[in-house]
XYZ file of C-alpha atoms in Angstrom:
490
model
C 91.538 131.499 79.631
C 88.298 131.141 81.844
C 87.856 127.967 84.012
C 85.094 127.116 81.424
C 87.240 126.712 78.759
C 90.033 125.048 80.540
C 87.619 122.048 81.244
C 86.948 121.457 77.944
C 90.348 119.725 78.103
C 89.151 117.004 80.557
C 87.301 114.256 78.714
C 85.873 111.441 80.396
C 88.268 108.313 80.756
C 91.092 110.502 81.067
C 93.043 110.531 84.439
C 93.602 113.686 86.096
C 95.925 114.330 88.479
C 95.195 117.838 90.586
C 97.676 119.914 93.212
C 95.798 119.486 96.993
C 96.564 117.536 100.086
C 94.320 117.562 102.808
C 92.317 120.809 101.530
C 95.452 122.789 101.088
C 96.781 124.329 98.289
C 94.040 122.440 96.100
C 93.116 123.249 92.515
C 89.242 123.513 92.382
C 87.975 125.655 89.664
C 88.785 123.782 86.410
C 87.525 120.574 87.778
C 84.192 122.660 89.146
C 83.692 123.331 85.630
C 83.897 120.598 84.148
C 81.450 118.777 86.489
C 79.004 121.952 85.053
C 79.596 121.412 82.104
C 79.052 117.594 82.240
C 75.631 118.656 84.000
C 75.175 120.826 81.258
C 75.259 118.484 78.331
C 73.115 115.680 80.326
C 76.795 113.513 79.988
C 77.977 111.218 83.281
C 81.684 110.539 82.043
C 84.199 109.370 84.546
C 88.262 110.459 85.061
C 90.424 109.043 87.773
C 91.313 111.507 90.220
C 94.648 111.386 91.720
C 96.002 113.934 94.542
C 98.318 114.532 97.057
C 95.459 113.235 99.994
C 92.317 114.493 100.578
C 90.539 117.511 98.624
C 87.621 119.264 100.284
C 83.939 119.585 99.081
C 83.545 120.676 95.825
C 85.802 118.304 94.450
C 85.631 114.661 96.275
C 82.480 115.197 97.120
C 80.546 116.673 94.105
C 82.338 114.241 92.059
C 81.068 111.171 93.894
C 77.202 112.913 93.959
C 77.398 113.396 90.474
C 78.633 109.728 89.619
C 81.662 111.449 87.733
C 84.623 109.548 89.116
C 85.596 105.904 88.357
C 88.980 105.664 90.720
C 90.209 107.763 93.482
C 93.667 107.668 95.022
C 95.696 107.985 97.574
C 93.559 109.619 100.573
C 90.109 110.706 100.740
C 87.373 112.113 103.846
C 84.829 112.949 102.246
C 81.498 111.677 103.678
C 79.444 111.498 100.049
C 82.997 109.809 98.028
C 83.096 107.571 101.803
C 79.722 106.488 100.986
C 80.402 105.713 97.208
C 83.405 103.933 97.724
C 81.890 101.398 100.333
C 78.482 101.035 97.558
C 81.010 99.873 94.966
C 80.538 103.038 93.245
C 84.079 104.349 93.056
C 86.835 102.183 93.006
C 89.400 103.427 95.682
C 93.126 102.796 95.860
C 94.359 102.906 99.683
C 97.888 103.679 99.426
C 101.041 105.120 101.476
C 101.900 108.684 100.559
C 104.887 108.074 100.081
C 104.619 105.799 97.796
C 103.185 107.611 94.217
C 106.286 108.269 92.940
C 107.476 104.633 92.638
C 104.328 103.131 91.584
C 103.800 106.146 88.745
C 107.921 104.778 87.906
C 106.824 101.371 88.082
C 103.741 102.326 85.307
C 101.203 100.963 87.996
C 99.660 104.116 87.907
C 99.824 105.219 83.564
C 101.057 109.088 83.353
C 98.135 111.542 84.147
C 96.536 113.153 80.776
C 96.530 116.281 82.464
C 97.694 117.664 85.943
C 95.509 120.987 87.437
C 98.468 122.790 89.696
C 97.409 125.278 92.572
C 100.175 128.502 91.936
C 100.057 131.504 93.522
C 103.446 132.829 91.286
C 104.174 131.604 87.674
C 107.873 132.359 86.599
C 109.404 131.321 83.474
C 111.339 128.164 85.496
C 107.958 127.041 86.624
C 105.257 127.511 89.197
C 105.404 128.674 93.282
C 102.865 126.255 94.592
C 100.282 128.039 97.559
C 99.871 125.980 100.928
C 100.547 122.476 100.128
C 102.821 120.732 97.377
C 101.984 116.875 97.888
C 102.213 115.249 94.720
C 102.092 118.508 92.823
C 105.856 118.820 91.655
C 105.374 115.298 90.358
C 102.201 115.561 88.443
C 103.951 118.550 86.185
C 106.630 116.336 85.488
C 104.550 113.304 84.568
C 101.792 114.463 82.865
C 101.131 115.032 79.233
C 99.341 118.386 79.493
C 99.262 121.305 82.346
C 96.848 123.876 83.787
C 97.871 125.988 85.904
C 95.404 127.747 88.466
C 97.336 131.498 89.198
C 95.703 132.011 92.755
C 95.262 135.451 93.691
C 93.438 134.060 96.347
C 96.525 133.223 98.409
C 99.136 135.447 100.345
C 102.272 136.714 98.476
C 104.018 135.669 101.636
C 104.018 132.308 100.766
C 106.828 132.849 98.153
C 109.726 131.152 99.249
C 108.211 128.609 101.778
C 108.744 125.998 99.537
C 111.470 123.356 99.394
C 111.397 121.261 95.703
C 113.350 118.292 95.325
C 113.521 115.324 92.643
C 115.018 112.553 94.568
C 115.049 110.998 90.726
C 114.603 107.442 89.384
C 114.737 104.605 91.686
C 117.936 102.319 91.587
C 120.031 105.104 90.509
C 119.616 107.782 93.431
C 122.117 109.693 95.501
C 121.117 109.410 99.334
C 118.678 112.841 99.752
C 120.970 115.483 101.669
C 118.237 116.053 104.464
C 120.017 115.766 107.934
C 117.881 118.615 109.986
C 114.502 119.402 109.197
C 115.172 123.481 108.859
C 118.031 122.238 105.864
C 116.856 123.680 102.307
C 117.976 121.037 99.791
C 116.473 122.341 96.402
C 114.680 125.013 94.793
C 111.237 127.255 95.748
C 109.897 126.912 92.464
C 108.022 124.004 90.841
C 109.867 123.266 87.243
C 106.755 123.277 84.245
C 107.546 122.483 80.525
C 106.331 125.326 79.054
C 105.274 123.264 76.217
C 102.599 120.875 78.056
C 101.146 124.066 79.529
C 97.532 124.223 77.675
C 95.712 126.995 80.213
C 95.865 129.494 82.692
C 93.025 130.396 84.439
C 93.033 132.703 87.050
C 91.271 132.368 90.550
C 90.485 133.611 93.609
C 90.462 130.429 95.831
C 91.748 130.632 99.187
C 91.662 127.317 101.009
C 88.235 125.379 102.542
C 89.805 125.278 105.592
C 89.459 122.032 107.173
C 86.903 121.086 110.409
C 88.873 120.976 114.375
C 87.223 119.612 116.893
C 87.539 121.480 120.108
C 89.525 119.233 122.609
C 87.562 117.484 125.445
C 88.140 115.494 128.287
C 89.298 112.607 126.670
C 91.683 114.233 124.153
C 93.121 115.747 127.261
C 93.477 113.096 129.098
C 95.570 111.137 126.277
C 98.013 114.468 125.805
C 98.632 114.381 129.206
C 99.425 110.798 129.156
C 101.872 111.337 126.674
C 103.039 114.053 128.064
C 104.055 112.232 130.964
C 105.309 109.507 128.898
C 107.845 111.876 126.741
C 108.872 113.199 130.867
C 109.576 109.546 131.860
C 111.234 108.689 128.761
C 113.739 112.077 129.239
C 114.618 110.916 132.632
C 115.788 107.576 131.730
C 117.598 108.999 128.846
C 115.963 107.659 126.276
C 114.819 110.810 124.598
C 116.937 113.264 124.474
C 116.192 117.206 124.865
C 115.571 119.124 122.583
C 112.863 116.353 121.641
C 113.901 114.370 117.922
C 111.087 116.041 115.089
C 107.751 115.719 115.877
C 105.656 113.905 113.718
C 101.310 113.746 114.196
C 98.075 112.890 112.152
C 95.477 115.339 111.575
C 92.335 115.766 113.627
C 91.728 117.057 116.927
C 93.385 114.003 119.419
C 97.065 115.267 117.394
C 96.312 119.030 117.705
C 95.786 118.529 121.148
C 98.753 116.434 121.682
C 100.689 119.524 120.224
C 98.342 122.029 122.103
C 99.927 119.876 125.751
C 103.601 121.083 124.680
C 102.612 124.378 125.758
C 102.261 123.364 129.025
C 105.917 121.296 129.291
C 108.871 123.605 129.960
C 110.868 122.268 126.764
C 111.765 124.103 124.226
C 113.383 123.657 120.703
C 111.107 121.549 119.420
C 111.298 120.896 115.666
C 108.391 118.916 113.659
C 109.117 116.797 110.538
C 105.330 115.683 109.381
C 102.582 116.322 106.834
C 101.165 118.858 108.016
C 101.321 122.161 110.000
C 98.421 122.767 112.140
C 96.665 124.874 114.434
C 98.419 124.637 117.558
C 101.929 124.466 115.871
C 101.405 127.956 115.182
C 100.589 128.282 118.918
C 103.664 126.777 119.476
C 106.027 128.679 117.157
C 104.050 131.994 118.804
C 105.368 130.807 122.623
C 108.859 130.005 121.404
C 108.751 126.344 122.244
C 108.499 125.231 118.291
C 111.444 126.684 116.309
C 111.084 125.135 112.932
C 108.280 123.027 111.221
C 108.817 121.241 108.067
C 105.379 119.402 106.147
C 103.570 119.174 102.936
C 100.926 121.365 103.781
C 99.280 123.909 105.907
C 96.421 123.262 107.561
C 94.251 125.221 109.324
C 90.551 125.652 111.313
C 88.458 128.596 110.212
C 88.631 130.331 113.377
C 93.046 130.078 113.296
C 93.272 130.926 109.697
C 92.764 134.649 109.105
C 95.341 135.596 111.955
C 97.968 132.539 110.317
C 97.590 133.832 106.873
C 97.300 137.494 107.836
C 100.524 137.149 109.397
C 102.825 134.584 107.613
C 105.313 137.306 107.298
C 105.928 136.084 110.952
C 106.161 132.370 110.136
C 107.738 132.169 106.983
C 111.426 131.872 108.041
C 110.327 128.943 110.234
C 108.637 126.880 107.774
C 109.111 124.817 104.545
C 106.760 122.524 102.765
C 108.375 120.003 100.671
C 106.671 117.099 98.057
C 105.312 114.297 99.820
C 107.774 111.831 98.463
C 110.139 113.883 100.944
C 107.877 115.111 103.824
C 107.066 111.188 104.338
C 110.214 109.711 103.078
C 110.936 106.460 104.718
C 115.194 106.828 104.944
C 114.806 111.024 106.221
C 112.238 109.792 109.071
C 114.594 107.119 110.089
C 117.904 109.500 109.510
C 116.119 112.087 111.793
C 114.676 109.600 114.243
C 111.453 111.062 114.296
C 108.575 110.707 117.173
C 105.346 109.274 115.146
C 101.713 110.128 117.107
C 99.280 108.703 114.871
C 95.647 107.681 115.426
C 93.554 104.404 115.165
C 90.154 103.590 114.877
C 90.799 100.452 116.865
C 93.822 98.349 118.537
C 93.649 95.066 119.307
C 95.287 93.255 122.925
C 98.285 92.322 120.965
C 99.156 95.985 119.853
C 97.987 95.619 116.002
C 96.016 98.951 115.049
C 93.078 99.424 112.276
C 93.326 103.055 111.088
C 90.932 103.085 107.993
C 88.078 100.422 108.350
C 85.204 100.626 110.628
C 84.194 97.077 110.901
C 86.385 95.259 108.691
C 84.734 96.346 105.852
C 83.807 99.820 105.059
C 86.882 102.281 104.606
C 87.043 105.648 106.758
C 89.244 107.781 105.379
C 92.524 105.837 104.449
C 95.866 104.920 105.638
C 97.825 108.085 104.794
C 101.078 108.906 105.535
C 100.549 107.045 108.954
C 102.493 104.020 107.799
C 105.367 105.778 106.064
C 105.984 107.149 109.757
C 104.878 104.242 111.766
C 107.037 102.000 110.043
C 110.198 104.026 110.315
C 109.670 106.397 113.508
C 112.496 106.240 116.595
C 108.981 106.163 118.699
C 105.582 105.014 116.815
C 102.629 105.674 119.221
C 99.396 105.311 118.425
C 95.806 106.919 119.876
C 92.677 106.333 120.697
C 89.373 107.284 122.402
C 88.911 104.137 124.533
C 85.267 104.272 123.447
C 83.493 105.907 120.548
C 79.370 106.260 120.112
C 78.479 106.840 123.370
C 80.434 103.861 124.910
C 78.905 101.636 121.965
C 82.014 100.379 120.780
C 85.143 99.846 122.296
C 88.472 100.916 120.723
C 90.578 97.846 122.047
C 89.218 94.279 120.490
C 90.219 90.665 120.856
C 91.325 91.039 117.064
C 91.102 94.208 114.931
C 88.814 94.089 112.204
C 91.415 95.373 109.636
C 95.591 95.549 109.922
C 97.083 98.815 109.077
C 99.846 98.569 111.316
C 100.901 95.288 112.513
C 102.625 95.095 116.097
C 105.764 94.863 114.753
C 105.258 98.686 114.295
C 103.529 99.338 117.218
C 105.392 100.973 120.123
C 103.060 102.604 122.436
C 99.586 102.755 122.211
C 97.356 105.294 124.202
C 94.003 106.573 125.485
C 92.018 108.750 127.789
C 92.644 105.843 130.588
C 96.376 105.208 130.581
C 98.895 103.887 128.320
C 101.031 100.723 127.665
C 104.577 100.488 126.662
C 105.229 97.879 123.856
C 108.725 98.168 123.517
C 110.642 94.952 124.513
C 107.382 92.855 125.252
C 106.298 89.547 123.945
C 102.377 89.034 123.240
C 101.868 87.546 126.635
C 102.883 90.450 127.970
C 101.264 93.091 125.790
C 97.789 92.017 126.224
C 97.416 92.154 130.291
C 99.151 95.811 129.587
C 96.747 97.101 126.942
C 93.596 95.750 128.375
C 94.351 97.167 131.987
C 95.982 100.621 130.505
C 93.877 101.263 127.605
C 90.487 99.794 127.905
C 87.438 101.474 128.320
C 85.916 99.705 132.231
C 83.328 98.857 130.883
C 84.590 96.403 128.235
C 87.871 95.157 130.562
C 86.145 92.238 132.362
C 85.128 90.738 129.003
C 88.499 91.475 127.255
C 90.004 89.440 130.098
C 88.150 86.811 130.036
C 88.694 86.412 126.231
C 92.488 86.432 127.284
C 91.898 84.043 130.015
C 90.389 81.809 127.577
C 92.800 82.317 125.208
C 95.688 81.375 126.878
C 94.040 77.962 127.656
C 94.358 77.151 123.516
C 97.844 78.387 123.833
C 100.154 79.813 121.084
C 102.732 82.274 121.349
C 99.866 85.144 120.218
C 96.828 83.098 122.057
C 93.293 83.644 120.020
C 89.959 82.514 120.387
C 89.573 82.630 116.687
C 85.648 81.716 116.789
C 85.281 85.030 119.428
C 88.007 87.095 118.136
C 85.319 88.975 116.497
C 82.467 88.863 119.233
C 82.792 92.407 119.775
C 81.777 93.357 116.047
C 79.209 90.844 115.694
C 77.585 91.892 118.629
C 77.814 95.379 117.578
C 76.172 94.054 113.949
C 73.157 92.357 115.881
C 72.679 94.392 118.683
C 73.767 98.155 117.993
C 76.219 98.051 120.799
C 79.808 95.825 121.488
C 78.304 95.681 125.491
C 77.208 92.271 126.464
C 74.297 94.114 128.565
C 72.701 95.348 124.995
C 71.912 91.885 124.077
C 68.830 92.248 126.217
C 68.211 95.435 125.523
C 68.488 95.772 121.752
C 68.892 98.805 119.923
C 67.043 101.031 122.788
């Protein structure tokens, strides 16, 4: 049937649960519908929307214009839902990626009225997702009804990338048979009840491919940091070669961490992560990345027509998996995987806010960053020092938010250096951070906060009534520099 009448299944209060992670592989027409036909009839009901991470446009964000969503979850960037969310408009549930499939077991989250999968193949055993599965195998099992989106809009080629697997309830599962990340451990096929199925609608939806920065000074100046980190670290034996999986974020500091490889005489590299970006592909194309496993492909406009023009080339190299496996806790400690995930800010003691810009309006959202942090071989973190022009610093007395305590917290690095946590008390951390990491221009205050600091003692020394001078002053004053105070916001 058309999209049109597909959406006249969706009625408001219902939650919907819809195939996409981080624009890829996301189901878009049905919903698009329905948000015309709820303009049509002069109606503003809400659904809860629930994804794999973040959808593009036409979904998160003409939802949120329209006033049509009550709850979001687990991962959104979209400026116009950002912007609802911090009004109080939409009620947004920050949670690890991972972590869906237990709290759907645990009935936290009640089974999804209907689920709206992305398929560019439908088979009698079920569905061939497109360029991302995320929380899409789940959703067919859980929900009541199913419409499936047949995209002709994606490449053929993308038949047999996929890896399915039900790790099943928990409390009664078998350890997950993952031990490399090139292993195939279950099927290439989604399973559907034919019986829940209640539309097909066909489309012609390729992906909104998602915004890369170009890289710039500073972005190159923390890859080649880490760089020489990863060299240090292979010296002294601690990393062995080939390098364990790779693991990044998305955005432009990761893709130009990846983009740095190229430049490092190592080879074999494997990458066990979300997602499968840009430079990857640059990677697998000089013969330094031999196998990638993710949730989803991601890529810029400019890198995707020669990607998906020539998967052919890629397709033995790759497999996307549901996100319950791609950013399973037990596989990224089995495989000892290298996290490089970024923060909005890090405090002297190593804690790291990745979703709040001061304190209390959300960014994006904590992803998968935790499931990796938390369980990585090596979990570094990075940075610009300094953000807006040099109006606010990256490193703070306290962070404004905790993502990621210190406990989980092994390197952290920007443009000007980096500091090794591993093995070091909070005494020593702070000296380390503030000399490696700071932007100059905030280091003689940061120090004297320590200095002072250390006089009140305490094994992690605070000056709790300054711990937050730097966002206060930011709050008055438009910048975290002492010199604005005279200056205002000129």
């Amino acid at each position: 049937m058309t999209a049109e009448e597909a959406a006249s299944w969706i009625r408001p209060g219902m939650t919907v649960a819809v195939s996409g992670f981080a624009r890829a592989g996301e189901a878009r027409a049905v919903l698009g519908a329905w948000v015309a036909l709820q303009e049509q009839l002069g109606e503003k009901g809400q659904i809860d929307l629930l994804t794999g991470a973040s959808m593009s446009d036409p979904v998160d964000g003409e939802l949120a214009r329209r006033g049509l969503l009550h709850k979001r979850a687990p991962f959104q960037a979209n400026s116009d839902l950002r912007a609802a969310i911090n009004r109080g408009e939409v009620l947004f549930v920050d949670e690890h990626l991972s972590h869906m499939r237990e709290s759907f077991e645990d009935g936290v989250w009640r089974r999804p009225d209907i689920a709206i999968l992305d398929a560019v193949d439908v088979r009698e055993e079920g569905i061939v997702p497109t360029t991302s599965v995320g929380n899409a195998a789940l959703f067919a099992k859980l929900a009541e009804k199913v419409i499936i989106e047949w995209n002709q809009g994606q490449p053929p080629a993308l038949i047999g990338m996929h890896d399915i697997y039900d790790p099943g309830p928990w409390g009664h599962r078998e350890p997950i048979p993952l031990t490399r990340p090139e292993q195939r451990i279950g099927t290439p096929v989604i399973p559907v009840d034919w019986s829940k199925v209640v539309a097909v609608v066909k489309t012609d939806s390729p992906d909104r491919h998602a915004p890369m920065k170009s890289g710039d000074a500073q972005t190159e100046g923390i890859a080649g940091h880490l760089m020489e980190f990863f060299a240090h670290e292979v010296r002294k034996g601690r990393l062995p070669l080939p390098l364990p999986p790779l693991q990044a974020g998305i955005g432009a500091v990761a893709n130009a961490v990846f983009q740095s490889f190229l430049d490092v005489p190592w080879s074999g590299l494997t990458v066990y992560s979300e997602v499968i970006q840009d430079s990857m592909f640059d990677l697998f194309d000089s013969g330094q990345l031999s196998f990638a496993s993710a949730s989803a492909i991601i890529l810029s406009k400019e890198k995707a027509p020669q990607v998906m023009g020539e998967l052919n080339r890629y397709r033995d190299r790759i497999l996307l998996r549901p996100q319950d496996i791609s950013n399973n806790p037990g596989i990224i400690r089995r495989l000892g995987v290298v996290a490089i995930n970024t923060g909005l800010e890090v405090d002297i003691y190593g804690n790291v806010n990745s979703t709040h810009v001061l304190g209390s309006n959300i960014m994006n959202g904590v992803g998968g960053s935790g499931d990796f942090s938390r369980h990585a071989r090596l979990s570094v973190f990075v940075a610009r020092s300094a953000v807006k022009g040099g109006a606010i610093s990256s490193i703070v007395p306290m962070v404004s938010h905790t993502d990621h305590t210190e406990h989980e917290v092994d390197v952290v690095v920007t443009e000007h250096g980096l500091a090794d946590l591993r093995g070091l008390a909070p005494r020593e951390r702070a000296p380390l951070i503030i000399e490696h990491c700071a932007d100059p221009a905030y280091r003689d205050e940061l120090r004297e906060y320590y200095k002072e600091a250390l006089k009140r003692g305490g094994h992690t020394p605070h000056v709790l009534e300054r711990a937050f001078s730097f966002h206060q002053r930011f709050l008055e004053h438009g910048s975290m520099q002492v010199r604005s105070q005279s200056v205002g916001r000129c």
